[in-house]
Amino acid sequence: MILKNLIGTVVFIALMFTVSAFVYQENKKTAPQSTSTNNNGFAVLELFTSEGCSSCPPADKLMGEIEEKYKDQPVYILSYHVDYWNHLGWKDKFSSAENSKRQQQYAQILHSQVYTPQLIVNGKKELIGSDQDAVESSIQTALLNSNNAKIDLSAKVTEKEINVNFKTSESNSQNKLFITLVEKKTSTNVQRGENEGRHLIHWQIVHQQNQIALKNSTAGTTNFKLPENFNMNNWEIIGMIQNMKSGEILGSAKVSF
């Protein structure tokens, strides 16, 4: 009789442990998600590319693969289309002088060449944007060795513009907050130039980028003009804090609509 009672008690405890473990796992699955970053590793990939460059489509394709592979991790991709290829037969409609200027600034800081496709990781390392092994290695190194400064972001769409609220504790006078409006995916049929006749697919295209000096304010609102044919599912906001002297990116976050 004692043995029977003991066996029953053990079974009851085991069942209670099983139920508790199940509830814990369910709570983990349903925990709410925050739009702010945590203090752990992150990787910001800034690709400088162009529709007029025949070497760029493999890099663009790689960014799409990385976006899918790391969609649940703090990996942030920004594709800047530069304008210095435009005089060679095809004008890239996503290109801008501002994007080319940002690449030139990196060249000065990192003592590197200006070329496409060029990838900058966390503002510290440059490499060929289509070199998959090198890119993957750089991402893993960044995720393990960086410390993500916290940025809180929220976005609201109105009839004519996008309003982005931001907040951070970083107030170093050498730091700036870059808030970027990004189109997740689109494509172009190229009719002239080195990629004549090709259907090119692009990921994470930079459309507008606002700079905020953090020495003036660590919280506030910045605005973007609403793009034509705007679809909330295909756009997002990426924010990043950068030391303008060293080029190092100290933290990043993103928010969808």
Coordinates of N, CA and C in Angstrom, one line a residue:
M1 N 0.8 -1.2 0.0 CA 0.0 0.0 0.0 C 0.9 1.2 0.0
I2 N 1.9 1.3 0.8 CA 2.8 2.4 0.9 C 3.5 2.6 -0.5
L3 N 3.9 1.5 -1.1 CA 4.6 1.5 -2.4 C 3.7 2.1 -3.4
K4 N 2.4 1.7 -3.4 CA 1.4 2.2 -4.3 C 1.2 3.7 -4.2
N5 N 1.1 4.1 -3.0 CA 1.0 5.6 -2.7 C 2.2 6.4 -3.2
L6 N 3.4 5.8 -3.0 CA 4.6 6.5 -3.4 C 4.7 6.6 -4.9
I7 N 4.3 5.5 -5.6 CA 4.3 5.5 -7.1 C 3.3 6.6 -7.6
G8 N 2.1 6.6 -6.9 CA 1.1 7.6 -7.3 C 1.6 9.1 -7.1
T9 N 2.3 9.3 -6.1 CA 2.9 10.6 -5.8 C 3.9 11.0 -6.8
V10 N 4.8 10.1 -7.2 CA 5.8 10.4 -8.2 C 5.2 10.7 -9.5
V11 N 4.1 9.9 -9.9 CA 3.5 10.2 -11.2 C 2.8 11.6 -11.2
F12 N 2.2 11.9 -10.1 CA 1.5 13.2 -10.0 C 2.5 14.4 -10.1
I13 N 3.7 14.2 -9.4 CA 4.7 15.3 -9.5 C 5.3 15.4 -11.0
A14 N 5.5 14.3 -11.6 CA 5.9 14.3 -13.0 C 5.0 15.0 -13.9
L15 N 3.7 14.7 -13.7 CA 2.6 15.3 -14.5 C 2.6 16.8 -14.3
M16 N 2.7 17.3 -13.0 CA 2.8 18.7 -12.7 C 4.0 19.4 -13.4
F17 N 5.1 18.7 -13.4 CA 6.3 19.3 -14.0 C 6.1 19.4 -15.5
T18 N 5.5 18.4 -16.1 CA 5.2 18.4 -17.6 C 4.3 19.6 -17.9
V19 N 3.2 19.8 -17.2 CA 2.3 20.9 -17.4 C 3.0 22.2 -17.3
S20 N 3.8 22.4 -16.2 CA 4.5 23.6 -16.0 C 5.5 23.9 -17.1
A21 N 6.2 22.9 -17.6 CA 7.1 23.1 -18.7 C 6.4 23.5 -20.0
F22 N 5.2 22.9 -20.2 CA 4.4 23.3 -21.4 C 3.9 24.7 -21.3
V23 N 3.4 25.1 -20.1 CA 3.0 26.5 -20.0 C 4.1 27.5 -20.2
Y24 N 5.3 27.1 -19.7 CA 6.5 28.0 -19.8 C 6.9 28.2 -21.3
Q25 N 6.8 27.0 -22.1 CA 7.1 27.1 -23.5 C 6.1 27.9 -24.2
E26 N 4.8 27.8 -23.9 CA 3.8 28.6 -24.5 C 3.9 30.0 -24.2
N27 N 4.3 30.4 -23.0 CA 4.5 31.8 -22.6 C 5.7 32.4 -23.4
K28 N 6.7 31.6 -23.6 CA 7.8 32.0 -24.4 C 7.4 32.3 -25.9
K29 N 6.5 31.5 -26.4 CA 6.1 31.7 -27.8 C 5.2 32.9 -28.0
T30 N 4.4 33.2 -27.0 CA 3.5 34.3 -27.1 C 3.9 35.6 -26.5
A31 N 5.2 35.7 -26.0 CA 5.7 36.9 -25.4 C 5.7 38.0 -26.4
P32 N 5.2 39.3 -26.0 CA 5.2 40.4 -27.0 C 6.5 40.8 -27.4
Q33 N 6.6 41.3 -28.7 CA 7.9 41.7 -29.3 C 8.0 43.2 -29.2
S34 N 9.2 43.7 -29.0 CA 9.4 45.2 -28.9 C 10.1 45.7 -30.1
T35 N 9.9 47.0 -30.5 CA 10.6 47.5 -31.6 C 11.9 48.1 -31.3
S36 N 12.3 48.0 -30.0 CA 13.6 48.5 -29.6 C 14.7 47.4 -29.6
T37 N 15.9 47.8 -29.7 CA 17.0 46.8 -29.7 C 17.4 46.4 -28.3
N38 N 18.1 45.3 -28.1 CA 18.6 44.9 -26.8 C 20.1 45.0 -26.9
N39 N 20.8 44.9 -25.8 CA 22.2 45.1 -25.7 C 22.9 43.8 -26.1
N40 N 22.9 43.5 -27.4 CA 23.6 42.3 -27.9 C 24.1 42.6 -29.3
G41 N 24.6 41.6 -29.9 CA 25.3 41.8 -31.2 C 24.3 42.2 -32.3
F42 N 24.8 42.9 -33.3 CA 24.0 43.3 -34.5 C 25.0 43.5 -35.7
A43 N 24.4 43.5 -36.8 CA 25.2 43.7 -38.1 C 24.4 44.6 -39.0
V44 N 25.0 45.8 -39.4 CA 24.4 46.7 -40.4 C 25.2 46.5 -41.7
L45 N 24.6 46.1 -42.7 CA 25.2 45.9 -44.0 C 24.8 47.0 -45.0
E46 N 25.7 47.8 -45.4 CA 25.5 48.9 -46.3 C 26.1 48.6 -47.7
L47 N 25.2 48.3 -48.6 CA 25.7 47.9 -50.0 C 25.6 49.1 -50.9
F48 N 26.7 49.4 -51.6 CA 26.8 50.4 -52.6 C 26.7 49.7 -54.0
T49 N 25.7 50.0 -54.7 CA 25.4 49.2 -55.9 C 24.8 50.1 -57.0
S50 N 24.6 49.6 -58.2 CA 24.1 50.3 -59.3 C 23.5 49.4 -60.4
E51 N 22.4 49.8 -61.0 CA 21.8 49.1 -62.1 C 22.7 49.1 -63.3
G52 N 23.6 50.1 -63.4 CA 24.5 50.2 -64.6 C 25.7 49.4 -64.5
C53 N 25.9 48.6 -63.4 CA 27.1 47.9 -63.1 C 26.8 46.4 -63.3
S54 N 27.5 45.7 -64.2 CA 27.3 44.3 -64.5 C 27.7 43.4 -63.4
S55 N 28.6 43.9 -62.5 CA 29.1 43.1 -61.3 C 28.1 43.2 -60.1
C56 N 27.1 44.0 -60.2 CA 26.3 44.3 -59.0 C 25.1 43.3 -58.8
P57 N 24.5 42.7 -59.9 CA 23.3 41.8 -59.6 C 23.6 40.7 -58.7
P58 N 24.8 40.0 -58.7 CA 25.1 39.0 -57.7 C 25.1 39.5 -56.3
A59 N 25.6 40.7 -56.1 CA 25.5 41.3 -54.7 C 24.1 41.6 -54.3
D60 N 23.3 42.2 -55.2 CA 21.9 42.4 -54.9 C 21.2 41.1 -54.5
K61 N 21.4 40.1 -55.3 CA 20.8 38.8 -55.0 C 21.2 38.3 -53.6
L62 N 22.5 38.4 -53.3 CA 23.0 38.0 -52.0 C 22.3 38.7 -50.9
M63 N 22.1 40.0 -51.0 CA 21.4 40.7 -50.0 C 20.0 40.2 -49.8
G64 N 19.3 39.8 -50.8 CA 18.0 39.2 -50.7 C 18.0 37.9 -49.9
E65 N 19.1 37.1 -50.2 CA 19.2 35.8 -49.5 C 19.5 36.0 -48.0
I66 N 20.4 37.0 -47.7 CA 20.7 37.3 -46.3 C 19.5 37.8 -45.6
E67 N 18.7 38.7 -46.2 CA 17.5 39.3 -45.6 C 16.6 38.1 -45.2
E68 N 16.4 37.1 -46.0 CA 15.6 36.0 -45.7 C 16.2 35.1 -44.6
K69 N 17.5 34.8 -44.7 CA 18.1 34.0 -43.8 C 18.2 34.5 -42.4
Y70 N 18.4 35.8 -42.3 CA 18.6 36.5 -40.9 C 17.4 37.3 -40.5
K71 N 16.2 37.0 -41.1 CA 15.0 37.9 -40.9 C 14.6 37.9 -39.4
D72 N 15.0 36.9 -38.6 CA 14.6 36.9 -37.2 C 15.8 37.4 -36.3
Q73 N 16.9 37.9 -36.9 CA 18.1 38.3 -36.2 C 18.3 39.7 -36.4
P74 N 19.1 40.4 -35.6 CA 19.4 41.8 -35.7 C 20.4 42.1 -36.8
V75 N 20.0 41.8 -38.1 CA 20.8 42.1 -39.3 C 20.0 43.1 -40.1
Y76 N 20.6 44.2 -40.4 CA 19.9 45.3 -41.1 C 20.7 45.6 -42.4
I77 N 19.9 45.6 -43.5 CA 20.5 45.8 -44.8 C 20.0 47.1 -45.4
L78 N 21.0 47.9 -45.9 CA 20.7 49.2 -46.6 C 21.4 49.1 -48.0
S79 N 20.6 49.2 -49.0 CA 21.2 49.2 -50.4 C 21.2 50.6 -51.0
Y80 N 22.4 51.2 -51.1 CA 22.5 52.6 -51.6 C 22.8 52.5 -53.1
H81 N 21.9 53.0 -54.0 CA 22.2 53.0 -55.4 C 23.0 54.3 -55.7
V82 N 24.2 54.2 -56.2 CA 25.0 55.4 -56.5 C 24.8 55.9 -57.9
D83 N 25.2 57.2 -58.1 CA 24.8 57.8 -59.4 C 26.0 58.0 -60.4
Y84 N 27.2 57.5 -60.0 CA 28.3 57.7 -60.9 C 28.4 56.8 -62.1
W85 N 27.4 55.8 -62.1 CA 27.3 54.9 -63.3 C 26.3 55.4 -64.3
N86 N 25.6 56.5 -63.9 CA 24.5 56.9 -64.8 C 24.9 57.4 -66.2
H87 N 26.1 57.9 -66.3 CA 26.5 58.5 -67.6 C 27.0 57.4 -68.6
L88 N 26.9 56.1 -68.2 CA 27.4 55.0 -69.1 C 26.3 54.3 -69.8
G89 N 25.2 55.0 -70.1 CA 24.1 54.4 -70.9 C 22.8 54.1 -70.2
W90 N 22.8 54.1 -68.9 CA 21.6 53.7 -68.2 C 21.5 54.5 -66.9
K91 N 20.4 55.2 -66.7 CA 20.2 56.0 -65.4 C 19.4 55.2 -64.4
D92 N 20.1 54.9 -63.3 CA 19.4 54.1 -62.2 C 18.4 55.0 -61.5
K93 N 17.1 54.7 -61.6 CA 16.1 55.5 -61.0 C 16.2 55.6 -59.4
F94 N 16.9 54.7 -58.8 CA 17.0 54.6 -57.4 C 18.3 55.4 -56.9
S95 N 19.1 55.8 -57.8 CA 20.4 56.4 -57.5 C 20.3 57.9 -57.0
S96 N 21.3 58.3 -56.3 CA 21.3 59.7 -55.8 C 22.7 60.1 -55.5
A97 N 23.0 61.4 -55.6 CA 24.3 62.0 -55.3 C 24.6 61.8 -53.8
E98 N 23.5 61.8 -53.0 CA 23.7 61.6 -51.5 C 24.3 60.2 -51.2
N99 N 23.8 59.2 -52.0 CA 24.3 57.8 -51.8 C 25.8 57.8 -52.1
S100 N 26.1 58.4 -53.3 CA 27.5 58.4 -53.7 C 28.4 59.1 -52.7
K101 N 27.9 60.2 -52.1 CA 28.7 61.0 -51.1 C 28.9 60.1 -49.9
R102 N 27.9 59.4 -49.5 CA 28.1 58.5 -48.3 C 29.2 57.5 -48.5
Q103 N 29.3 56.9 -49.7 CA 30.3 56.0 -50.0 C 31.7 56.6 -50.0
Q104 N 31.8 57.8 -50.6 CA 33.0 58.6 -50.6 C 33.5 58.9 -49.1
Q105 N 32.6 59.2 -48.3 CA 32.9 59.4 -46.8 C 33.5 58.2 -46.2
Y106 N 33.0 57.0 -46.5 CA 33.6 55.7 -46.1 C 35.0 55.5 -46.6
A107 N 35.1 55.9 -47.9 CA 36.5 55.7 -48.5 C 37.5 56.5 -47.7
Q108 N 37.2 57.7 -47.3 CA 38.1 58.5 -46.6 C 38.4 58.0 -45.2
I109 N 37.3 57.5 -44.5 CA 37.5 57.0 -43.1 C 38.2 55.7 -43.1
L110 N 37.9 54.8 -44.1 CA 38.4 53.4 -44.1 C 39.7 53.3 -45.0
H111 N 40.0 54.4 -45.7 CA 41.2 54.4 -46.6 C 41.0 53.3 -47.6
S112 N 39.8 53.3 -48.2 CA 39.5 52.2 -49.2 C 39.2 52.9 -50.5
Q113 N 39.0 52.1 -51.6 CA 38.7 52.5 -52.9 C 37.1 52.7 -53.0
V114 N 36.7 53.4 -54.0 CA 35.3 53.6 -54.3 C 35.0 52.7 -55.5
Y115 N 34.1 51.7 -55.3 CA 33.8 50.7 -56.3 C 32.4 50.1 -56.0
T116 N 31.9 49.4 -57.0 CA 30.6 48.7 -56.8 C 30.8 47.3 -57.3
P117 N 30.2 46.3 -56.6 CA 29.5 46.4 -55.4 C 30.4 46.4 -54.2
Q118 N 30.3 47.4 -53.4 CA 31.0 47.5 -52.1 C 30.1 47.4 -50.9
L119 N 30.5 46.6 -49.9 CA 29.7 46.4 -48.7 C 30.5 46.9 -47.5
I120 N 29.9 47.7 -46.7 CA 30.4 48.1 -45.4 C 29.7 47.5 -44.3
V121 N 30.4 46.9 -43.3 CA 29.7 46.2 -42.2 C 30.0 47.0 -40.9
N122 N 28.9 47.4 -40.3 CA 29.0 48.2 -39.0 C 29.9 49.4 -39.1
G123 N 30.1 49.9 -40.3 CA 30.9 51.1 -40.5 C 32.3 50.9 -40.3
K124 N 32.8 49.7 -40.2 CA 34.2 49.4 -39.8 C 34.9 48.5 -40.8
K125 N 34.2 47.7 -41.6 CA 34.9 46.8 -42.5 C 34.3 46.9 -43.9
E126 N 35.2 46.9 -44.9 CA 34.7 47.0 -46.3 C 35.1 45.7 -47.0
L127 N 34.3 45.2 -47.9 CA 34.5 44.0 -48.7 C 33.7 44.1 -50.0
I128 N 34.0 43.1 -50.9 CA 33.2 43.0 -52.1 C 31.8 42.5 -51.8
G129 N 30.8 43.2 -52.2 CA 29.5 42.8 -51.8 C 28.9 41.5 -52.3
S130 N 29.6 40.9 -53.3 CA 29.1 39.6 -53.8 C 29.9 38.4 -53.3
D131 N 30.9 38.7 -52.4 CA 31.7 37.6 -51.8 C 31.0 37.0 -50.7
Q132 N 30.2 35.9 -51.0 CA 29.3 35.3 -50.0 C 30.0 34.9 -48.7
D133 N 31.1 34.2 -48.9 CA 31.9 33.6 -47.7 C 32.3 34.8 -46.8
A134 N 32.9 35.8 -47.4 CA 33.4 36.9 -46.6 C 32.3 37.7 -46.0
V135 N 31.1 37.8 -46.7 CA 30.0 38.5 -46.1 C 29.4 37.8 -44.9
E136 N 29.3 36.5 -45.1 CA 28.7 35.6 -44.0 C 29.7 35.7 -42.8
S137 N 31.0 35.6 -43.0 CA 31.9 35.6 -41.9 C 31.9 37.0 -41.2
S138 N 31.7 38.0 -41.9 CA 31.6 39.4 -41.3 C 30.4 39.5 -40.5
I139 N 29.3 38.9 -41.0 CA 28.0 39.0 -40.2 C 28.2 38.3 -38.9
Q140 N 28.7 37.1 -38.9 CA 28.9 36.3 -37.7 C 29.8 37.0 -36.7
T141 N 30.9 37.6 -37.2 CA 31.8 38.3 -36.3 C 31.1 39.5 -35.7
A142 N 30.3 40.2 -36.5 CA 29.6 41.4 -36.0 C 28.6 41.0 -34.9
L143 N 27.8 39.9 -35.1 CA 26.8 39.4 -34.2 C 27.5 39.0 -32.9
L144 N 28.7 38.5 -32.9 CA 29.3 38.0 -31.7 C 30.1 39.1 -31.0
N145 N 30.5 40.2 -31.7 CA 31.5 41.1 -31.1 C 31.0 42.5 -31.0
S146 N 29.8 42.8 -31.3 CA 29.2 44.2 -31.2 C 28.3 44.3 -30.0
N147 N 28.0 45.5 -29.6 CA 27.1 45.8 -28.5 C 26.1 46.9 -29.0
N148 N 24.9 46.5 -29.1 CA 23.9 47.3 -29.7 C 23.3 48.4 -28.8
A149 N 23.6 49.6 -29.1 CA 23.1 50.7 -28.4 C 21.6 50.8 -28.6
K150 N 20.8 51.1 -27.6 CA 19.3 51.0 -27.7 C 18.8 52.2 -28.5
I151 N 17.8 51.9 -29.4 CA 17.1 52.9 -30.1 C 15.6 52.4 -30.1
D152 N 14.7 53.3 -29.7 CA 13.3 53.1 -29.8 C 12.7 53.8 -31.0
L153 N 12.0 53.1 -31.8 CA 11.4 53.7 -33.0 C 9.9 53.4 -33.1
S154 N 9.1 54.3 -33.6 CA 7.8 54.0 -34.0 C 7.4 54.9 -35.2
A155 N 6.5 54.3 -36.0 CA 6.2 55.0 -37.3 C 4.7 55.1 -37.5
K156 N 4.3 56.2 -38.0 CA 2.9 56.5 -38.3 C 2.7 57.1 -39.7
V157 N 1.8 56.5 -40.5 CA 1.6 57.0 -41.9 C 0.4 57.9 -41.9
T158 N 0.5 59.0 -42.5 CA -0.6 59.9 -42.7 C -0.9 60.0 -44.2
E159 N -1.7 60.9 -44.6 CA -2.1 61.0 -46.0 C -1.0 61.5 -46.9
K160 N -0.1 62.3 -46.4 CA 1.0 62.8 -47.2 C 2.4 62.5 -46.7
E161 N 2.6 62.0 -45.5 CA 3.9 61.8 -45.0 C 4.0 60.6 -44.0
I162 N 5.2 60.3 -43.7 CA 5.5 59.3 -42.6 C 6.2 60.0 -41.5
N163 N 5.6 59.8 -40.3 CA 6.2 60.4 -39.1 C 6.9 59.3 -38.3
V164 N 8.1 59.5 -37.9 CA 8.9 58.5 -37.2 C 9.3 59.2 -35.8
N165 N 8.9 58.6 -34.7 CA 9.3 59.0 -33.4 C 10.6 58.2 -33.0
F166 N 11.5 58.8 -32.4 CA 12.8 58.2 -32.0 C 13.2 58.6 -30.6
K167 N 13.9 57.7 -29.9 CA 14.4 58.0 -28.6 C 15.6 57.1 -28.4
T168 N 16.7 57.7 -27.8 CA 17.9 56.9 -27.5 C 18.6 57.6 -26.3
S169 N 19.5 56.9 -25.7 CA 20.2 57.5 -24.6 C 21.6 58.0 -25.0
E170 N 22.0 57.7 -26.3 CA 23.3 58.1 -26.8 C 23.3 59.6 -27.1
S171 N 24.2 60.4 -26.4 CA 24.2 61.8 -26.6 C 25.6 62.4 -26.9
N172 N 26.5 61.5 -27.3 CA 27.8 61.9 -27.7 C 27.8 62.9 -28.8
S173 N 28.5 64.0 -28.7 CA 28.4 65.0 -29.8 C 29.0 64.6 -31.1
Q174 N 29.8 63.5 -31.1 CA 30.3 62.9 -32.4 C 29.4 62.0 -33.1
N175 N 28.2 61.6 -32.4 CA 27.3 60.7 -32.9 C 26.1 61.3 -33.6
K176 N 25.7 60.6 -34.7 CA 24.5 61.0 -35.4 C 23.5 59.8 -35.5
L177 N 22.2 60.1 -35.5 CA 21.2 59.1 -35.7 C 20.7 59.2 -37.1
F178 N 20.9 58.1 -37.9 CA 20.4 58.1 -39.3 C 19.1 57.3 -39.3
I179 N 18.1 57.9 -39.8 CA 16.8 57.2 -39.9 C 16.5 57.1 -41.4
T180 N 16.2 55.9 -41.9 CA 16.2 55.6 -43.3 C 14.9 55.0 -43.7
L181 N 14.3 55.5 -44.8 CA 13.1 54.9 -45.4 C 13.5 53.9 -46.4
V182 N 13.2 52.6 -46.2 CA 13.7 51.5 -47.1 C 12.5 50.8 -47.7
E183 N 12.7 50.6 -49.0 CA 11.8 49.7 -49.8 C 12.3 48.3 -49.8
K184 N 11.6 47.3 -49.3 CA 12.1 46.0 -49.1 C 12.5 45.3 -50.4
K185 N 11.6 45.4 -51.4 CA 11.9 44.6 -52.7 C 11.2 45.3 -53.8
T186 N 11.9 45.4 -55.0 CA 11.3 45.8 -56.2 C 12.2 45.4 -57.4
S187 N 11.8 45.7 -58.6 CA 12.6 45.2 -59.7 C 12.6 46.2 -60.9
T188 N 13.5 46.0 -61.8 CA 13.6 46.9 -63.0 C 14.0 46.1 -64.2
N189 N 13.4 46.5 -65.4 CA 13.8 46.0 -66.7 C 14.8 47.0 -67.3
V190 N 16.1 46.6 -67.3 CA 17.1 47.5 -67.8 C 17.2 47.5 -69.3
Q191 N 17.2 48.6 -69.9 CA 17.1 48.7 -71.4 C 18.4 49.1 -72.0
R192 N 19.3 49.6 -71.3 CA 20.6 50.0 -71.9 C 21.7 49.8 -70.9
G193 N 22.9 50.1 -71.3 CA 24.1 49.9 -70.4 C 24.6 48.5 -70.2
E194 N 25.4 48.3 -69.2 CA 26.1 46.9 -69.1 C 25.1 45.8 -68.8
N195 N 23.9 46.2 -68.2 CA 22.9 45.2 -67.9 C 21.7 45.2 -68.8
E196 N 22.0 45.7 -70.0 CA 20.9 45.8 -71.0 C 20.2 44.4 -71.2
G197 N 18.8 44.5 -71.2 CA 18.0 43.3 -71.4 C 17.8 42.5 -70.2
R198 N 18.3 42.8 -69.0 CA 18.2 42.0 -67.8 C 17.1 42.6 -66.9
H199 N 16.4 41.6 -66.3 CA 15.4 42.0 -65.3 C 16.1 41.9 -63.9
L200 N 16.3 43.0 -63.3 CA 17.0 43.1 -62.0 C 16.1 43.2 -60.8
I201 N 16.4 42.4 -59.8 CA 15.6 42.5 -58.6 C 16.5 43.1 -57.5
H202 N 15.9 44.0 -56.7 CA 16.6 44.7 -55.7 C 16.0 44.5 -54.3
W203 N 16.8 44.5 -53.3 CA 16.3 44.4 -51.9 C 16.8 45.5 -51.1
Q204 N 16.0 46.0 -50.2 CA 16.3 46.9 -49.1 C 16.9 48.2 -49.7
I205 N 16.1 48.8 -50.6 CA 16.6 50.0 -51.3 C 16.4 51.3 -50.4
V206 N 17.5 52.1 -50.3 CA 17.4 53.3 -49.6 C 16.7 54.4 -50.5
H207 N 15.6 55.0 -49.9 CA 14.9 56.0 -50.7 C 15.2 57.4 -50.1
Q208 N 15.0 57.5 -48.8 CA 15.3 58.8 -48.1 C 16.0 58.5 -46.8
Q209 N 16.9 59.4 -46.4 CA 17.7 59.2 -45.2 C 17.8 60.5 -44.5
N210 N 17.4 60.6 -43.2 CA 17.5 61.8 -42.4 C 18.5 61.6 -41.4
Q211 N 19.3 62.7 -41.1 CA 20.3 62.7 -40.1 C 19.9 63.6 -39.0
I212 N 20.1 63.1 -37.7 CA 19.8 63.9 -36.5 C 21.0 63.9 -35.7
A213 N 21.5 65.1 -35.3 CA 22.6 65.3 -34.4 C 22.2 65.1 -33.0
L214 N 22.7 64.0 -32.3 CA 22.2 63.6 -31.0 C 22.7 64.6 -29.9
K215 N 23.7 65.5 -30.2 CA 24.0 66.5 -29.2 C 22.9 67.5 -29.0
N216 N 22.0 67.6 -29.9 CA 20.9 68.6 -29.8 C 19.7 67.9 -29.2
S217 N 19.4 66.7 -29.6 CA 18.3 66.0 -29.0 C 18.4 64.5 -29.1
T218 N 18.0 63.8 -28.1 CA 18.1 62.3 -28.1 C 16.7 61.7 -28.2
A219 N 15.7 62.6 -28.4 CA 14.3 62.1 -28.7 C 13.6 63.1 -29.5
G220 N 12.7 62.7 -30.4 CA 12.0 63.6 -31.2 C 11.3 62.9 -32.4
T221 N 11.0 63.7 -33.4 CA 10.2 63.2 -34.6 C 10.9 63.6 -35.8
T222 N 11.0 62.7 -36.8 CA 11.5 63.1 -38.2 C 10.4 62.6 -39.2
N223 N 10.4 63.3 -40.3 CA 9.4 63.0 -41.3 C 9.9 62.6 -42.7
F224 N 9.1 61.9 -43.4 CA 9.5 61.5 -44.8 C 8.2 61.8 -45.7
K225 N 8.5 62.2 -46.9 CA 7.4 62.4 -47.9 C 6.9 61.0 -48.2
L226 N 5.6 60.8 -48.3 CA 5.1 59.5 -48.6 C 5.4 59.2 -50.1
P227 N 6.0 58.0 -50.4 CA 6.4 57.7 -51.8 C 5.1 57.4 -52.6
E228 N 5.2 57.5 -53.9 CA 4.1 57.1 -54.7 C 3.8 55.6 -54.7
N229 N 2.6 55.2 -54.8 CA 2.1 53.8 -54.7 C 2.7 53.1 -53.5
F230 N 2.6 53.9 -52.3 CA 3.1 53.3 -51.1 C 2.3 52.1 -50.6
N231 N 3.0 51.0 -50.3 CA 2.4 49.8 -49.7 C 3.1 49.5 -48.4
M232 N 2.4 49.6 -47.3 CA 3.0 49.5 -46.0 C 3.7 48.2 -45.8
N233 N 3.3 47.1 -46.5 CA 3.9 45.8 -46.3 C 5.3 45.7 -47.0
N234 N 5.6 46.6 -47.9 CA 6.8 46.6 -48.6 C 7.8 47.7 -48.2
W235 N 7.6 48.3 -47.1 CA 8.4 49.4 -46.6 C 8.7 49.2 -45.2
E236 N 9.9 49.8 -44.7 CA 10.2 49.8 -43.3 C 11.1 50.9 -43.0
I237 N 11.3 51.2 -41.7 CA 12.2 52.2 -41.2 C 13.4 51.6 -40.5
I238 N 14.6 52.0 -40.9 CA 15.8 51.5 -40.2 C 16.5 52.7 -39.6
G239 N 16.8 52.6 -38.3 CA 17.5 53.6 -37.6 C 18.9 53.1 -37.2
M240 N 19.9 54.0 -37.2 CA 21.2 53.5 -36.7 C 22.0 54.7 -36.2
I241 N 22.8 54.5 -35.2 CA 23.6 55.5 -34.6 C 25.1 55.3 -35.0
Q242 N 25.7 56.4 -35.5 CA 27.0 56.3 -36.1 C 27.9 57.4 -35.5
N243 N 29.1 57.0 -35.2 CA 30.2 57.9 -34.8 C 30.8 58.5 -36.0
M244 N 30.6 59.8 -36.2 CA 31.0 60.4 -37.5 C 32.5 60.6 -37.6
K245 N 33.2 60.4 -36.6 CA 34.7 60.5 -36.7 C 35.3 59.2 -37.1
S246 N 34.9 58.1 -36.4 CA 35.4 56.8 -36.7 C 34.7 56.0 -37.8
G247 N 33.4 56.4 -38.0 CA 32.5 55.7 -38.9 C 31.8 54.5 -38.3
E248 N 32.2 54.1 -37.1 CA 31.6 52.9 -36.4 C 30.1 53.1 -36.1
I249 N 29.3 52.1 -36.5 CA 27.9 52.1 -36.1 C 27.7 51.5 -34.8
L250 N 27.1 52.2 -33.9 CA 27.0 51.8 -32.5 C 25.7 51.0 -32.1
G251 N 24.7 51.2 -33.0 CA 23.5 50.5 -32.7 C 22.5 50.7 -33.8
S252 N 21.5 49.8 -33.9 CA 20.6 49.9 -35.0 C 19.3 49.2 -34.6
A253 N 18.2 49.6 -35.2 CA 16.9 49.0 -35.0 C 16.0 49.3 -36.2
K254 N 14.9 48.6 -36.3 CA 14.0 48.8 -37.4 C 12.6 48.7 -37.0
V255 N 11.7 49.3 -37.7 CA 10.3 49.2 -37.4 C 9.5 49.1 -38.7
S256 N 8.5 48.2 -38.7 CA 7.6 48.1 -39.9 C 6.4 48.9 -39.6
F257 N 5.5 49.0 -40.7 CA 4.3 49.8 -40.6 C 3.1 48.8 -40.2

